[in-house]
Coordinates of C-alpha atoms in Angstrom, one line a residue:
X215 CA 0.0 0.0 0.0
X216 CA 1.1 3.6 -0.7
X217 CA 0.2 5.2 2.3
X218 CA 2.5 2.3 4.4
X219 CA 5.5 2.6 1.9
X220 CA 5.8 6.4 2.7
X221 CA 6.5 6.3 6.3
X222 CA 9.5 6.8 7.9
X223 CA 11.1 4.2 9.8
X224 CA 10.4 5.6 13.2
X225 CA 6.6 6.2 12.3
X226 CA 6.3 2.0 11.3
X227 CA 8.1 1.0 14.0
X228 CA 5.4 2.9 16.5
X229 CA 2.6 1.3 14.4
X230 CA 4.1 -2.0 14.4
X231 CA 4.2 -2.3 18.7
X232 CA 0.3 -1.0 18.2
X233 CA -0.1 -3.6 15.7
X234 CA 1.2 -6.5 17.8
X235 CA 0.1 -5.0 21.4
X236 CA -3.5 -4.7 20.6
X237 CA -6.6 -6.6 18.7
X238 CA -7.7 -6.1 15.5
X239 CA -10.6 -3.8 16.6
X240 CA -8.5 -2.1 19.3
X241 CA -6.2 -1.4 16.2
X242 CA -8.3 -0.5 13.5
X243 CA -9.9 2.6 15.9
X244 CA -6.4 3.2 17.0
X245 CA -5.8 4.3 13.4
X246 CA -9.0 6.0 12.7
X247 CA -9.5 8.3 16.4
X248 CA -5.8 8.0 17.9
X249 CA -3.2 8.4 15.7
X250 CA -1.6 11.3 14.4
X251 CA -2.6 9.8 10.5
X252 CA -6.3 9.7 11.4
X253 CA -7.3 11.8 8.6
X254 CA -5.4 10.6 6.3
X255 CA -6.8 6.9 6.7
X256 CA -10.8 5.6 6.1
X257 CA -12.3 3.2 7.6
X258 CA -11.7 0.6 4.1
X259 CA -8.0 1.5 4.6
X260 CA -7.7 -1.0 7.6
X261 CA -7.5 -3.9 5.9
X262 CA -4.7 -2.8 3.6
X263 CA -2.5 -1.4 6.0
X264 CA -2.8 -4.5 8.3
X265 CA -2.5 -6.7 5.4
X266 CA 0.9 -4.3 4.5
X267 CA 2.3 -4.6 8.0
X268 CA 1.9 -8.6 7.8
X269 CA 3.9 -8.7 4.8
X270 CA 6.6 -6.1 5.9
X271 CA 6.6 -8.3 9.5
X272 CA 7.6 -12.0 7.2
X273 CA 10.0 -9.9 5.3
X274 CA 12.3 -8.1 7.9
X275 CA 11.7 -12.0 9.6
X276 CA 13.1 -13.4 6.7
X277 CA 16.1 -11.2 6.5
X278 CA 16.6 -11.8 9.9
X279 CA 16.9 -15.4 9.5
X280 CA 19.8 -15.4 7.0
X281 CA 21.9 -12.9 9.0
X282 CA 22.0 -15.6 11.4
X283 CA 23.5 -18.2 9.0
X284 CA 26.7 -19.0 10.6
X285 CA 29.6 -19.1 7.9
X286 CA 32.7 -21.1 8.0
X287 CA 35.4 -22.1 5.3
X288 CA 36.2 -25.9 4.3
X289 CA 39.1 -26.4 2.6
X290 CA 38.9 -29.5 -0.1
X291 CA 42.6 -30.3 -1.9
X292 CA 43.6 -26.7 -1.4
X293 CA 40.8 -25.3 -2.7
X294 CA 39.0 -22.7 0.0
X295 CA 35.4 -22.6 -0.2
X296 CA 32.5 -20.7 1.7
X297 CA 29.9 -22.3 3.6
X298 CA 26.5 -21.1 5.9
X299 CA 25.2 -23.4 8.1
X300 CA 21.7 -22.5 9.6
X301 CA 22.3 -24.9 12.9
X302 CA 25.7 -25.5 14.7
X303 CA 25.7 -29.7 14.5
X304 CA 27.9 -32.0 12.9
X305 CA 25.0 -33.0 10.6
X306 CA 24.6 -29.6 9.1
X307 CA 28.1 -29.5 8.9
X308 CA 28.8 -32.3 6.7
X309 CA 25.6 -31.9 4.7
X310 CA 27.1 -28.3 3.7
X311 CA 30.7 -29.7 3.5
X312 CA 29.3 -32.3 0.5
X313 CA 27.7 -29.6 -1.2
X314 CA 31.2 -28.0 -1.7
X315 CA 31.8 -31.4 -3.7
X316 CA 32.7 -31.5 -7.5
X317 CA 31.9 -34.6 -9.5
X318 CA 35.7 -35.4 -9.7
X319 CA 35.4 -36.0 -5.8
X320 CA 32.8 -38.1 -5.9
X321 CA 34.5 -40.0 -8.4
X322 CA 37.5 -40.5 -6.4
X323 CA 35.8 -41.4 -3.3
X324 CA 34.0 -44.2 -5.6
X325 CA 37.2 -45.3 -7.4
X326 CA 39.2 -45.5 -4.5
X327 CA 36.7 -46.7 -2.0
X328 CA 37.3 -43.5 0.0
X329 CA 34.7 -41.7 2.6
X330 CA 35.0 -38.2 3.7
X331 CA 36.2 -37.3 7.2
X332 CA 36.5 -33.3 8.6
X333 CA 39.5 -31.9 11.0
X334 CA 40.1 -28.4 12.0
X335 CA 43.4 -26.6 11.1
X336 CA 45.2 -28.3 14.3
X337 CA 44.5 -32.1 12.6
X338 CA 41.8 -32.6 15.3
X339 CA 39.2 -34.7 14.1
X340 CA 35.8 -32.8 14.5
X341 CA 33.0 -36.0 15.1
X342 CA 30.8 -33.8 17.2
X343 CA 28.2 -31.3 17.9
X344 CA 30.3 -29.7 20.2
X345 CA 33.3 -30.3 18.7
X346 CA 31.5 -27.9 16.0
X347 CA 30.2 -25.6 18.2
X348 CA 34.1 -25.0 19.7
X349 CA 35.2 -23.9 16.0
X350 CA 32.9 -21.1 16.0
X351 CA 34.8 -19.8 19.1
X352 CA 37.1 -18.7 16.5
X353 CA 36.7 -15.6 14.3
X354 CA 37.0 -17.4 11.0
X355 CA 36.0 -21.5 11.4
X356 CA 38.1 -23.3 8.7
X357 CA 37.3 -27.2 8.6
X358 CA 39.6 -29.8 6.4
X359 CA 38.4 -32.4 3.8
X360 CA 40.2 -35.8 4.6
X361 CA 39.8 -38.7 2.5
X362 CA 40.3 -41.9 4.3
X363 CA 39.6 -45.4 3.4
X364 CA 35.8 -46.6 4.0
X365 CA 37.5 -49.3 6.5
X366 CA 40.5 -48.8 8.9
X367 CA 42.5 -49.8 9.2
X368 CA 42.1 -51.4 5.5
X369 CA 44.1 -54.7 6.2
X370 CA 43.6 -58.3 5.5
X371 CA 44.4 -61.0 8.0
X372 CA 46.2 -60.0 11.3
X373 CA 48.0 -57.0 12.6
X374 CA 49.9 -56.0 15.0
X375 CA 50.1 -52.7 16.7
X376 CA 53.4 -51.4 18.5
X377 CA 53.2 -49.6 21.5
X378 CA 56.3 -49.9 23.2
X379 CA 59.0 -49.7 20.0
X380 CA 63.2 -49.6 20.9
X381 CA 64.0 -47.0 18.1
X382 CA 67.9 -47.7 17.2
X383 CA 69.5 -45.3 14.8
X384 CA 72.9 -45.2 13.4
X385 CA 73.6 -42.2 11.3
X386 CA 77.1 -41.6 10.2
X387 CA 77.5 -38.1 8.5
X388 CA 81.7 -37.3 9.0
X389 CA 84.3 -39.3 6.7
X390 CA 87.9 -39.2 6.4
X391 CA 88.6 -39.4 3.0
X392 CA 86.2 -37.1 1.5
X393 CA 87.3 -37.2 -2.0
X394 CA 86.1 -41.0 -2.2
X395 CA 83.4 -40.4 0.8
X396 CA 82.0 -36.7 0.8
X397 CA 80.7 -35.6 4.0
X398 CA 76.6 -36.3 4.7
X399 CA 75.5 -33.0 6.1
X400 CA 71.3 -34.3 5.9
X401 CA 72.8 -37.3 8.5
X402 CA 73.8 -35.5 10.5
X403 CA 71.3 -32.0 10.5
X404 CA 67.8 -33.2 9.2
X405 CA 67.5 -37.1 9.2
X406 CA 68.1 -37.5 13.0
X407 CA 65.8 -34.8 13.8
X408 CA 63.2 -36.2 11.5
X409 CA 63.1 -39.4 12.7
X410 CA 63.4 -38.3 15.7
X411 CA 60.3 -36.6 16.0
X412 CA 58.2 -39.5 14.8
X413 CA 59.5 -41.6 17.1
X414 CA 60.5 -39.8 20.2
X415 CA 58.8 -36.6 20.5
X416 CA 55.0 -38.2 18.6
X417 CA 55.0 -41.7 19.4
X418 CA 56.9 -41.1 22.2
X419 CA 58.9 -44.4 21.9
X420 CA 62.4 -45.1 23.6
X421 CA 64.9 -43.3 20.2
X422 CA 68.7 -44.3 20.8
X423 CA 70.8 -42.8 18.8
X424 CA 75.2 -42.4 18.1
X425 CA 75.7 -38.2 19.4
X426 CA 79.2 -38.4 17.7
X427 CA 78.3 -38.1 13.4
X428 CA 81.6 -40.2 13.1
X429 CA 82.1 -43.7 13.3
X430 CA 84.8 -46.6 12.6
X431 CA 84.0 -49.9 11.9
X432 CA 85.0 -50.4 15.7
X433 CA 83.1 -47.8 16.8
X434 CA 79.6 -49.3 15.1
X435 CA 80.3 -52.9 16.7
X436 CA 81.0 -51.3 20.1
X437 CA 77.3 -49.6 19.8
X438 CA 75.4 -52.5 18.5
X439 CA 77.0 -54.4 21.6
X440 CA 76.2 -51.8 24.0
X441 CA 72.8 -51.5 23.2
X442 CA 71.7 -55.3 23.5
X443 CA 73.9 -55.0 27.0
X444 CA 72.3 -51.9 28.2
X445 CA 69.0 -52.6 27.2
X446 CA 68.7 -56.0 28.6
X447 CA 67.5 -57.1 24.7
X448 CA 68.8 -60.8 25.8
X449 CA 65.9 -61.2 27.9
X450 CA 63.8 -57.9 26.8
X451 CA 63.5 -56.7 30.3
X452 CA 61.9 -53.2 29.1
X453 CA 59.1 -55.8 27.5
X454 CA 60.1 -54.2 23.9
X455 CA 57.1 -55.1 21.5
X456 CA 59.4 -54.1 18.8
X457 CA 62.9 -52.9 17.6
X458 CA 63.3 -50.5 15.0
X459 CA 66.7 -50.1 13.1
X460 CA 67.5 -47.0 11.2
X461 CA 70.6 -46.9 9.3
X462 CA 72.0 -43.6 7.5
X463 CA 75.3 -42.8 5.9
X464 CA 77.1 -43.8 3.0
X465 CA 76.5 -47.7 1.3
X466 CA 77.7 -49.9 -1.5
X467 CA 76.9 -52.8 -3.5
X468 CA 76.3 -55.9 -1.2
X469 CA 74.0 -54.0 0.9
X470 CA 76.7 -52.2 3.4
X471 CA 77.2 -49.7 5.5
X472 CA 80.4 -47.2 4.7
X473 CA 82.0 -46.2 8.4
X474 CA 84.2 -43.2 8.9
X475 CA 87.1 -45.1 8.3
X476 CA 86.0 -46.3 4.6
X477 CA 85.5 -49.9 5.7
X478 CA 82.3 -50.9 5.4
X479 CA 79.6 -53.5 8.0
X480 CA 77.6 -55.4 6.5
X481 CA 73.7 -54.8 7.0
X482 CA 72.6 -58.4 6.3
X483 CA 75.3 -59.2 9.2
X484 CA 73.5 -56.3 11.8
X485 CA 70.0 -57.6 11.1
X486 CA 70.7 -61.3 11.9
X487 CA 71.8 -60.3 14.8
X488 CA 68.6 -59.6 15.6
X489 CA 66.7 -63.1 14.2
X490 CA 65.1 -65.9 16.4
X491 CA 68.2 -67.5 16.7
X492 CA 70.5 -64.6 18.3
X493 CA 67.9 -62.8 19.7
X494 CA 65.0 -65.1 21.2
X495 CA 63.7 -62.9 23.5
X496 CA 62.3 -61.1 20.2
X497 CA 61.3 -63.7 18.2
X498 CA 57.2 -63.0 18.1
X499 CA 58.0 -59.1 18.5
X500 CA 58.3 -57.3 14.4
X501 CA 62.2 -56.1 13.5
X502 CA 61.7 -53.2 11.2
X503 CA 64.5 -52.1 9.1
X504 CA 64.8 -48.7 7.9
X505 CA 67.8 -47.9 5.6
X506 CA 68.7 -44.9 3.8
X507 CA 72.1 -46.0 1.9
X508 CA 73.1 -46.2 -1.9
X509 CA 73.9 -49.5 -2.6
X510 CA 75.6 -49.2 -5.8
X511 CA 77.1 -46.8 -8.4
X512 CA 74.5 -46.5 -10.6
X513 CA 72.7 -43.1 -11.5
X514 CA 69.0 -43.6 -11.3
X515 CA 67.1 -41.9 -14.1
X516 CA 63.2 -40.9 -13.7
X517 CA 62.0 -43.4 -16.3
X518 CA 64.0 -46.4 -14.0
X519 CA 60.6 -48.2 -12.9
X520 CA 61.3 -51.4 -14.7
X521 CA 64.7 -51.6 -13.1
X522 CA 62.8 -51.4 -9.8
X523 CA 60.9 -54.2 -10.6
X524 CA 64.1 -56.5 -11.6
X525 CA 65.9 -55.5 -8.9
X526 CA 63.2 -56.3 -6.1
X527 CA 62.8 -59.9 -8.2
X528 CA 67.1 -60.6 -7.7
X529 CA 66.9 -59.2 -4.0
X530 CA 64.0 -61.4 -2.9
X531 CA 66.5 -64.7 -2.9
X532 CA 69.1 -62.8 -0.5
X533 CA 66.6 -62.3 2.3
X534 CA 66.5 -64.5 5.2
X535 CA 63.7 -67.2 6.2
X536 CA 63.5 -65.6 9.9
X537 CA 60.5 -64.5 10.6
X538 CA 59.4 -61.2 11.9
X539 CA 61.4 -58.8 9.6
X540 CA 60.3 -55.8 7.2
X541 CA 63.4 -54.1 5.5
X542 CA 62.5 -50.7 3.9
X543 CA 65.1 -49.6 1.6
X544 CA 65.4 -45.7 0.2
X545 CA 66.2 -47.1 -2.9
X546 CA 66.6 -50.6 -5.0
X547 CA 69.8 -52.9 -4.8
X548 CA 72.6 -51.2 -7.6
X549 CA 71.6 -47.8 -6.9
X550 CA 72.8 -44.6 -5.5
X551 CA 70.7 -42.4 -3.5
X552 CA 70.5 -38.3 -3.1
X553 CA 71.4 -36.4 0.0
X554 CA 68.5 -34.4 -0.1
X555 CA 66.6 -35.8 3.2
X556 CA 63.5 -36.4 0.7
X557 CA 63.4 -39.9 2.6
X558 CA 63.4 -39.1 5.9
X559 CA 61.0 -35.9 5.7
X560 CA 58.7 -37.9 3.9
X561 CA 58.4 -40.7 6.3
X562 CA 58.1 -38.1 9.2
X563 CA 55.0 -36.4 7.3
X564 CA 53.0 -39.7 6.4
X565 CA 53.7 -40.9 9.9
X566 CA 52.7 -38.3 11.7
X567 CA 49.6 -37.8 9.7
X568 CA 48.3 -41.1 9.4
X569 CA 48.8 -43.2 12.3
X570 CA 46.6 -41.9 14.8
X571 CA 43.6 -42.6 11.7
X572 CA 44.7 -46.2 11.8
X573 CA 46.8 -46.6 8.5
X574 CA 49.1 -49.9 8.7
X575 CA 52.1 -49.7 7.8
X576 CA 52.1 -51.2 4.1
X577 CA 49.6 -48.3 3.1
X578 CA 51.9 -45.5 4.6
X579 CA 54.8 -47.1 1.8
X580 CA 52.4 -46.8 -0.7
X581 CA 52.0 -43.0 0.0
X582 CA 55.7 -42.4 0.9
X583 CA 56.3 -43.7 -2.4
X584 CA 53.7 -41.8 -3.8
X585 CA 54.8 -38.5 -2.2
X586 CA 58.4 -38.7 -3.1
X587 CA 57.7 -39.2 -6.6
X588 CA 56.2 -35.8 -6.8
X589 CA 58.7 -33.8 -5.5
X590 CA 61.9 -32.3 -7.1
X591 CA 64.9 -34.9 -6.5
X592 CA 62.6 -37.8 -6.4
X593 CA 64.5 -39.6 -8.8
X594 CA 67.1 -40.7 -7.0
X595 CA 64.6 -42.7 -4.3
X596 CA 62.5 -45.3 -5.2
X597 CA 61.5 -47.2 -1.9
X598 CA 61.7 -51.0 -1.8
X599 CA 60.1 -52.9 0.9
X600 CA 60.9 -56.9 1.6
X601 CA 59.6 -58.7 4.5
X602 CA 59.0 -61.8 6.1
X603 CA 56.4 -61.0 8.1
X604 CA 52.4 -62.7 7.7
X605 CA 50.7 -59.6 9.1
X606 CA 50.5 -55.8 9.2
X607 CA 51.9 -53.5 11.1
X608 CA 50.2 -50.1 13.0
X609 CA 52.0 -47.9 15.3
X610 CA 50.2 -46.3 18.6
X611 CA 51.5 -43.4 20.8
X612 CA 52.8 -44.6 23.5
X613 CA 50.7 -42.7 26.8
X614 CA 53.3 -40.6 28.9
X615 CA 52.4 -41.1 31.9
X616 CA 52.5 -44.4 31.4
X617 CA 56.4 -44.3 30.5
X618 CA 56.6 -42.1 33.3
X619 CA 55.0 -44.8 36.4
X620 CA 57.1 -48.2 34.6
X621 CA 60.5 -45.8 34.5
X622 CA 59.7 -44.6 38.1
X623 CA 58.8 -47.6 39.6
X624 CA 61.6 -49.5 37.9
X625 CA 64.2 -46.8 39.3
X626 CA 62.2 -47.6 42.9
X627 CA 62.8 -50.8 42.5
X628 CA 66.7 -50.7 41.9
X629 CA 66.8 -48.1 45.1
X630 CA 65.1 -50.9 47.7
X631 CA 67.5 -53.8 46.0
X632 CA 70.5 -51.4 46.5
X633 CA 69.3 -50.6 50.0
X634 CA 69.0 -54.3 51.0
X635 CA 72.3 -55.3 49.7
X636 CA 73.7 -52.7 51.5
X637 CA 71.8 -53.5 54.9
X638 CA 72.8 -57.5 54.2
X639 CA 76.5 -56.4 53.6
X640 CA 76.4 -54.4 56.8
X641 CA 74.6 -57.1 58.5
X642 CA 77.3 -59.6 57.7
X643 CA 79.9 -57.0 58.8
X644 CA 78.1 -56.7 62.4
X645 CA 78.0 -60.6 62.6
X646 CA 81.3 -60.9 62.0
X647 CA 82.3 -58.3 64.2
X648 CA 80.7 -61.1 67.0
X649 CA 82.8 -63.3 65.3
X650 CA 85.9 -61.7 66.0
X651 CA 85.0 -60.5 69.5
X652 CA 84.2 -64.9 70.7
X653 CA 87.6 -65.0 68.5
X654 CA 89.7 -62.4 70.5
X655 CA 88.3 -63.8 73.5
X656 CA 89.2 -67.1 72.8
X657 CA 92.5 -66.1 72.2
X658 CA 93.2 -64.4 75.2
X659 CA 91.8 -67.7 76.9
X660 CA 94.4 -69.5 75.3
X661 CA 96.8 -67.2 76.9
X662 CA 95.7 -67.1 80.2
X663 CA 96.2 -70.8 80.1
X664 CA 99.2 -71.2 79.1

């Protein structure tokens, strides 16, 4: 209605408290005695203006509702996009994240038996209505698109998940004759902390590790026996549930390890040290291998898959019928490998990311494989596993506090032993102080005698 349309905002918003305050007769002779439009409006004008109001009302209600969408971003393979959610629940979150979908996605997720998961910008997985509602504490909510497998962890028979890992690493980064053995300066500045950091500071698993980046032949031995000594491996005191090995440095053809010195230790040799019949005490616990050495003279190429696949065929009849071992290689048998620290700082990234969603093992090589090929340098890695294990493997974070109680009680332990060796050594002193008292005595006896 005209009349309606040419009031000011003040004027409507009087009207509008008489027009929900009072009844429809109480309102209609508000208009035509009370108000200061009275003779301006007839007594057929009612209906119009109340029908005007009622639509103006649904309107402003309207707009009202969609300035309370709450918006949020969700980011899908790098791609940022803007959503409005009209309720703050995981449902509504998801149904707005899958509208952000393309057709490509979908395919994917078909193709690759995939299922969508959402975590915020800290890798937290958000599952919840109130884990929802604490993202909207933040100025601008940003939510993740994962893709997972529809079933994890996606194995097939039995697995095994460590807990309680000894994390062994040997990295030798200083040589003397650098003209035939150029120094390693990724050993010694990037691969240590990398691993490190998945195993120690994430999984918070016991990481032993050589401090000095040089080491002879003599010097490698010495550590390997040190270790099994000081870590009771013989009997697996600590109650390991696996040993992980990770060699770094310089290699050659025969699958060796290059020491400071230029002679080299054979990595076949360390790892049977380690089988059923050395080491019993680990025989049902997994032994992986991690080795990041060139183990030839050959320059890889970026078209050298079908070598791979050779190579792996010829290496299979060198490994050993133990059971319980998985070797990972950093690259196949005859070739060199880079010292770019492309190995290690993928393994650290697929780790960290995809344990705590359940991935086994295998699956993370797939993807370190995967994400080394795409990056500049990749062509001098191309990852080899072997093993001789009839399961998969899973890795869990070890809880602090657990770590914290066994250490503490163990170190209680040793105090009361100490304390009663000590009391039974003094004990036997004070008896045999008696001893030579009945001695002395007897003695002087003799004396008096004669």
């Amino acid at each position: 209605m005209e009349w309606w349309n040419k009031r000011e905002q003040k004027d409507k918003t009087e009207i509008i408290g008489k027009f929900k305050t009072m009844s429809n007769e109480q309102f209609g002779v508000w208009l035509l005695n009370e108000c200061k439009w009275k003779c301006e409006i007839a007594k057929d004008d009612i209906t119009s203006i109340r029908f005007s109001i009622e639509a103006f009302l649904a309107f402003t209600n309207q707009d009202s509702k969609e300035e309370e969408e709450f918006k949020a971003y969700v980011i899908i393979d790098e791609s940022k996009k803007l959503i409005k959610m009209k309720i703050l629940t995981f449902e509504e979150l998801l149904r707005q994240s899958h509208n952000c979908l393309e057709l490509k996605h979908f395919q994917k997720m078909r193709d690759k038996h995939l299922k969508l998961e959402l975590i915020n910008m800290k890798d937290n997985i958000i599952e919840s209505d109130e884990a929802v509602k604490r993202e909207f504490e933040n100025n601008e909510p940003t939510f993740k698109i994962l893709w997972n497998p529809l079933q994890q962890p996606l194995v097939i028979g039995k697995t095994k998940a460590i807990k309680n890992a000894l994390v062994v690493m040997i990295a030798i980064s200083e040589y003397e004759d650098n003209n035939k053995w150029p120094n390693l300066e990724s050993a010694k500045d990037i691969d240590i902390n990398n691993f490190k950091y998945i195993f120690e500071q994430e999984l918070h698993y016991e990481f032993v590790y050589n401090e000095e980046s040089k080491m002879n032949k003599d010097d490698v031995n010495e550590f390997l026996a040190e270790l099994v000594f000081n870590h009771k491996l013989h009997k697996n005191k600590n109650q390991y549930d696996a040993l992980i090995m990770i060699i770094s440095g310089h290699g050659d053809e025969g699958d060796v390890l290059v020491t400071s010195d230029g002679k080299y230790v054979s990595i076949d040799k360390i790892r049977s040290s380690f089988n059923s019949h050395e080491m019993e005490s680990l025989k049902d616990s997994p032994k992986i291998f991690i080795i990041d050495v060139c183990r030839g003279s050959n320059v890889p190429q970026s078209t050298s898959s079908t070598q791979k696949k050779g190579k792996q065929g010829k290496e299979q009849n060198n490994i050993h019928n133990d059971n319980g071992f998985l070797m990972i290689w950093s690259t196949t048998k005859g070739y060199q490998v880079g010292d770019l620290s492309l190995f290690s700082e993928s393994v650290k990234n697929t780790v960290v990311s995809k344990y705590k969603i359940g991935y086994p093992l295998s699956q993370m090589l797939r993807e370190i494989r995967e994400d080394i090929k795409k990056k500049g340098g990749g062509e001098w890695y191309c990852v080899e596993s072997q093993d001789t294990i009839d399961y998969d493997i899973s890795f869990q974070q070890r809880k602090l506090i657990e770590s914290f109680y066994f250490k503490y009680l163990k170190r209680t332990i040793d105090s009361i032993s100490h304390f009663y060796l000590v009391l039974i050594f003094f004990e036997f002193l004070k008896g045999f102080r008696f001893y030579f008292y009945y001695l002395f005595y007897f003695l002087l006896e003799c004396l008096s005698l004669s």
